[in-house]
Amino acid sequence: MGVDSKKLTQENNMRIASRIALLNLGVCLAVLIVMLLSVNSLRAQSPEKRQVAMPETQRGFFVKYCVTCHSAEKQEGKLRLDNISLTLDSVEAADRWQKILNQINSGDMPPEEAKQPDPDAKTEFLDNLATTLVAARKVLSQAGVRGMRFKATT
């Protein structure tokens, strides 16, 4: 009976070890599934959750310094800014804002004969826009959008 008892004990221990191993495998698979679902839910987020936007307070800069020449009535350079979205949710929107940043930063806009922003207002606007562009680049690249490039401005 001693040999049979040892054999039964060993068999029971093997069954228990197998069950523990299967249980551990099941827990690992469950954790892996939860992680995969989490990643997929982040990718499937609606575009609204991935959008980056300029602060609404910056619209005043456009009204004051840009809309006179870039409105529905008068679109200098075929550019209309009175209805521009402050949301940078696509490469096209970000490219448009990058061009705006370049024009203002270079001093080409507003033109010399137009009303000029004081240096602090201009700096605040450009800082907000640059920060927004960097955030948009990050969000769009994380969403798998390709083709967004930024030019360095001096």
C-alpha positions as YAML, in Angstrom:
chain: A
units: angstrom
residues:
- id: 1
  name: MET
  ca: [0.00, 0.00, 0.00]
- id: 2
  name: GLY
  ca: [2.95, 2.31, 0.57]
- id: 3
  name: VAL
  ca: [4.02, 2.21, -3.10]
- id: 4
  name: ASP
  ca: [0.44, 2.68, -4.34]
- id: 5
  name: SER
  ca: [-0.08, 5.54, -1.91]
- id: 6
  name: LYS
  ca: [3.09, 7.28, -3.11]
- id: 7
  name: LYS
  ca: [2.05, 6.77, -6.70]
- id: 8
  name: LEU
  ca: [-1.41, 8.24, -6.02]
- id: 9
  name: THR
  ca: [0.15, 11.18, -4.19]
- id: 10
  name: GLN
  ca: [2.52, 11.82, -7.09]
- id: 11
  name: GLU
  ca: [-0.36, 11.61, -9.57]
- id: 12
  name: ASN
  ca: [-2.42, 14.00, -7.47]
- id: 13
  name: ASN
  ca: [0.51, 16.39, -7.20]
- id: 14
  name: MET
  ca: [0.98, 16.23, -10.98]
- id: 15
  name: ARG
  ca: [-2.73, 16.97, -11.55]
- id: 16
  name: ILE
  ca: [-2.60, 19.87, -9.12]
- id: 17
  name: ALA
  ca: [0.57, 21.22, -10.77]
- id: 18
  name: SER
  ca: [-1.07, 20.90, -14.21]
- id: 19
  name: ARG
  ca: [-4.17, 22.72, -13.01]
- id: 20
  name: ILE
  ca: [-2.06, 25.50, -11.46]
- id: 21
  name: ALA
  ca: [-0.08, 25.83, -14.70]
- id: 22
  name: LEU
  ca: [-3.31, 26.02, -16.72]
- id: 23
  name: LEU
  ca: [-4.73, 28.56, -14.28]
- id: 24
  name: ASN
  ca: [-1.57, 30.69, -14.60]
- id: 25
  name: LEU
  ca: [-1.77, 30.41, -18.38]
- id: 26
  name: GLY
  ca: [-5.42, 31.47, -18.26]
- id: 27
  name: VAL
  ca: [-4.60, 34.49, -16.10]
- id: 28
  name: CYS
  ca: [-1.79, 35.49, -18.47]
- id: 29
  name: LEU
  ca: [-4.09, 35.17, -21.48]
- id: 30
  name: ALA
  ca: [-6.78, 37.23, -19.75]
- id: 31
  name: VAL
  ca: [-4.26, 39.99, -18.96]
- id: 32
  name: LEU
  ca: [-3.01, 39.91, -22.56]
- id: 33
  name: ILE
  ca: [-6.58, 40.17, -23.92]
- id: 34
  name: VAL
  ca: [-7.35, 43.12, -21.64]
- id: 35
  name: MET
  ca: [-4.17, 44.87, -22.78]
- id: 36
  name: LEU
  ca: [-4.98, 44.30, -26.46]
- id: 37
  name: LEU
  ca: [-8.51, 45.57, -25.99]
- id: 38
  name: SER
  ca: [-7.18, 48.67, -24.25]
- id: 39
  name: VAL
  ca: [-4.79, 49.43, -27.11]
- id: 40
  name: ASN
  ca: [-7.54, 48.89, -29.69]
- id: 41
  name: SER
  ca: [-9.94, 51.13, -27.80]
- id: 42
  name: LEU
  ca: [-7.31, 53.89, -27.80]
- id: 43
  name: ARG
  ca: [-6.87, 53.51, -31.54]
- id: 44
  name: ALA
  ca: [-10.63, 53.49, -32.08]
- id: 45
  name: GLN
  ca: [-11.21, 56.70, -30.18]
- id: 46
  name: SER
  ca: [-13.33, 59.14, -32.06]
- id: 47
  name: PRO
  ca: [-11.47, 61.97, -33.81]
- id: 48
  name: GLU
  ca: [-12.91, 64.47, -31.33]
- id: 49
  name: LYS
  ca: [-10.89, 62.87, -28.55]
- id: 50
  name: ARG
  ca: [-7.70, 63.18, -30.59]
- id: 51
  name: GLN
  ca: [-8.09, 66.81, -31.60]
- id: 52
  name: VAL
  ca: [-5.79, 69.60, -30.62]
- id: 53
  name: ALA
  ca: [-6.95, 73.20, -30.84]
- id: 54
  name: MET
  ca: [-5.62, 76.70, -30.43]
- id: 55
  name: PRO
  ca: [-7.10, 78.48, -27.42]
- id: 56
  name: GLU
  ca: [-10.30, 80.28, -28.46]
- id: 57
  name: THR
  ca: [-8.84, 83.46, -26.96]
- id: 58
  name: GLN
  ca: [-6.42, 83.59, -29.90]
- id: 59
  name: ARG
  ca: [-9.24, 84.18, -32.38]
- id: 60
  name: GLY
  ca: [-9.11, 87.84, -31.35]
- id: 61
  name: PHE
  ca: [-5.65, 88.11, -32.90]
- id: 62
  name: PHE
  ca: [-7.14, 87.15, -36.29]
- id: 63
  name: VAL
  ca: [-10.06, 89.51, -35.96]
- id: 64
  name: LYS
  ca: [-7.74, 92.38, -35.08]
- id: 65
  name: TYR
  ca: [-4.86, 91.78, -37.51]
- id: 66
  name: CYS
  ca: [-5.90, 89.36, -40.26]
- id: 67
  name: VAL
  ca: [-9.60, 89.45, -41.11]
- id: 68
  name: THR
  ca: [-9.51, 92.88, -42.73]
- id: 69
  name: CYS
  ca: [-7.59, 91.37, -45.66]
- id: 70
  name: HIS
  ca: [-8.58, 87.71, -45.33]
- id: 71
  name: SER
  ca: [-12.37, 87.57, -44.99]
- id: 72
  name: ALA
  ca: [-15.36, 86.41, -47.04]
- id: 73
  name: GLU
  ca: [-15.48, 89.80, -48.78]
- id: 74
  name: LYS
  ca: [-11.76, 90.23, -49.35]
- id: 75
  name: GLN
  ca: [-9.49, 87.19, -49.66]
- id: 76
  name: GLU
  ca: [-5.99, 88.51, -50.25]
- id: 77
  name: GLY
  ca: [-3.78, 85.71, -51.50]
- id: 78
  name: LYS
  ca: [-6.89, 83.53, -51.86]
- id: 79
  name: LEU
  ca: [-6.82, 83.04, -48.10]
- id: 80
  name: ARG
  ca: [-9.83, 83.36, -45.83]
- id: 81
  name: LEU
  ca: [-9.22, 83.47, -42.08]
- id: 82
  name: ASP
  ca: [-12.45, 84.82, -40.64]
- id: 83
  name: ASN
  ca: [-13.91, 81.32, -40.45]
- id: 84
  name: ILE
  ca: [-10.77, 79.28, -39.82]
- id: 85
  name: SER
  ca: [-11.13, 76.40, -37.38]
- id: 86
  name: LEU
  ca: [-8.87, 76.55, -34.37]
- id: 87
  name: THR
  ca: [-8.86, 72.73, -34.32]
- id: 88
  name: LEU
  ca: [-5.86, 70.99, -35.86]
- id: 89
  name: ASP
  ca: [-7.36, 67.57, -36.57]
- id: 90
  name: SER
  ca: [-5.76, 66.81, -39.91]
- id: 91
  name: VAL
  ca: [-2.47, 67.22, -41.73]
- id: 92
  name: GLU
  ca: [-4.11, 69.80, -44.01]
- id: 93
  name: ALA
  ca: [-5.26, 71.92, -41.06]
- id: 94
  name: ALA
  ca: [-1.85, 71.68, -39.41]
- id: 95
  name: ASP
  ca: [-0.09, 72.61, -42.68]
- id: 96
  name: ARG
  ca: [-2.34, 75.64, -43.04]
- id: 97
  name: TRP
  ca: [-1.53, 76.75, -39.49]
- id: 98
  name: GLN
  ca: [2.18, 76.13, -40.09]
- id: 99
  name: LYS
  ca: [2.04, 78.51, -43.08]
- id: 100
  name: ILE
  ca: [0.28, 81.10, -40.93]
- id: 101
  name: LEU
  ca: [2.95, 80.76, -38.25]
- id: 102
  name: ASN
  ca: [5.70, 81.14, -40.87]
- id: 103
  name: GLN
  ca: [4.12, 84.29, -42.37]
- id: 104
  name: ILE
  ca: [3.62, 86.01, -39.02]
- id: 105
  name: ASN
  ca: [6.96, 84.89, -37.60]
- id: 106
  name: SER
  ca: [8.85, 86.12, -40.67]
- id: 107
  name: GLY
  ca: [7.20, 89.54, -40.42]
- id: 108
  name: ASP
  ca: [5.55, 89.21, -43.83]
- id: 109
  name: MET
  ca: [2.14, 89.34, -42.15]
- id: 110
  name: PRO
  ca: [0.54, 91.59, -41.30]
- id: 111
  name: PRO
  ca: [1.99, 93.70, -44.12]
- id: 112
  name: GLU
  ca: [3.89, 96.88, -43.22]
- id: 113
  name: GLU
  ca: [1.00, 99.19, -44.17]
- id: 114
  name: ALA
  ca: [-1.48, 97.26, -42.00]
- id: 115
  name: LYS
  ca: [-2.08, 97.61, -38.27]
- id: 116
  name: GLN
  ca: [0.71, 95.79, -36.42]
- id: 117
  name: PRO
  ca: [0.32, 93.72, -33.25]
- id: 118
  name: ASP
  ca: [2.35, 94.79, -30.27]
- id: 119
  name: PRO
  ca: [5.34, 92.49, -29.71]
- id: 120
  name: ASP
  ca: [3.80, 90.83, -26.62]
- id: 121
  name: ALA
  ca: [0.58, 89.93, -28.44]
- id: 122
  name: LYS
  ca: [2.52, 88.60, -31.41]
- id: 123
  name: THR
  ca: [4.80, 86.54, -29.17]
- id: 124
  name: GLU
  ca: [1.85, 85.13, -27.22]
- id: 125
  name: PHE
  ca: [0.05, 84.17, -30.42]
- id: 126
  name: LEU
  ca: [3.14, 82.55, -31.95]
- id: 127
  name: ASP
  ca: [3.94, 80.69, -28.72]
- id: 128
  name: ASN
  ca: [0.39, 79.33, -28.51]
- id: 129
  name: LEU
  ca: [0.44, 78.33, -32.16]
- id: 130
  name: ALA
  ca: [3.86, 76.65, -31.95]
- id: 131
  name: THR
  ca: [2.81, 74.70, -28.86]
- id: 132
  name: THR
  ca: [-0.44, 73.67, -30.54]
- id: 133
  name: LEU
  ca: [1.40, 72.54, -33.68]
- id: 134
  name: VAL
  ca: [3.77, 70.37, -31.65]
- id: 135
  name: ALA
  ca: [0.82, 68.79, -29.80]
- id: 136
  name: ALA
  ca: [-1.06, 68.24, -33.07]
- id: 137
  name: ARG
  ca: [1.97, 66.58, -34.61]
- id: 138
  name: LYS
  ca: [2.22, 64.20, -31.67]
- id: 139
  name: VAL
  ca: [-1.50, 63.36, -31.62]
- id: 140
  name: LEU
  ca: [-1.75, 62.91, -35.38]
- id: 141
  name: SER
  ca: [1.35, 60.72, -35.51]
- id: 142
  name: GLN
  ca: [0.02, 58.57, -32.64]
- id: 143
  name: ALA
  ca: [-3.21, 58.19, -34.60]
- id: 144
  name: GLY
  ca: [-1.20, 56.87, -37.54]
- id: 145
  name: VAL
  ca: [-1.50, 59.99, -39.71]
- id: 146
  name: ARG
  ca: [1.52, 60.44, -41.94]
- id: 147
  name: GLY
  ca: [2.87, 63.34, -43.93]
- id: 148
  name: MET
  ca: [2.99, 66.07, -41.33]
- id: 149
  name: ARG
  ca: [6.20, 68.08, -41.49]
- id: 150
  name: PHE
  ca: [7.16, 71.28, -39.79]
- id: 151
  name: LYS
  ca: [9.64, 73.82, -41.04]
- id: 152
  name: ALA
  ca: [11.90, 75.43, -38.55]
- id: 153
  name: THR
  ca: [11.41, 79.18, -38.46]
- id: 154
  name: THR
  ca: [14.01, 81.67, -37.41]
...
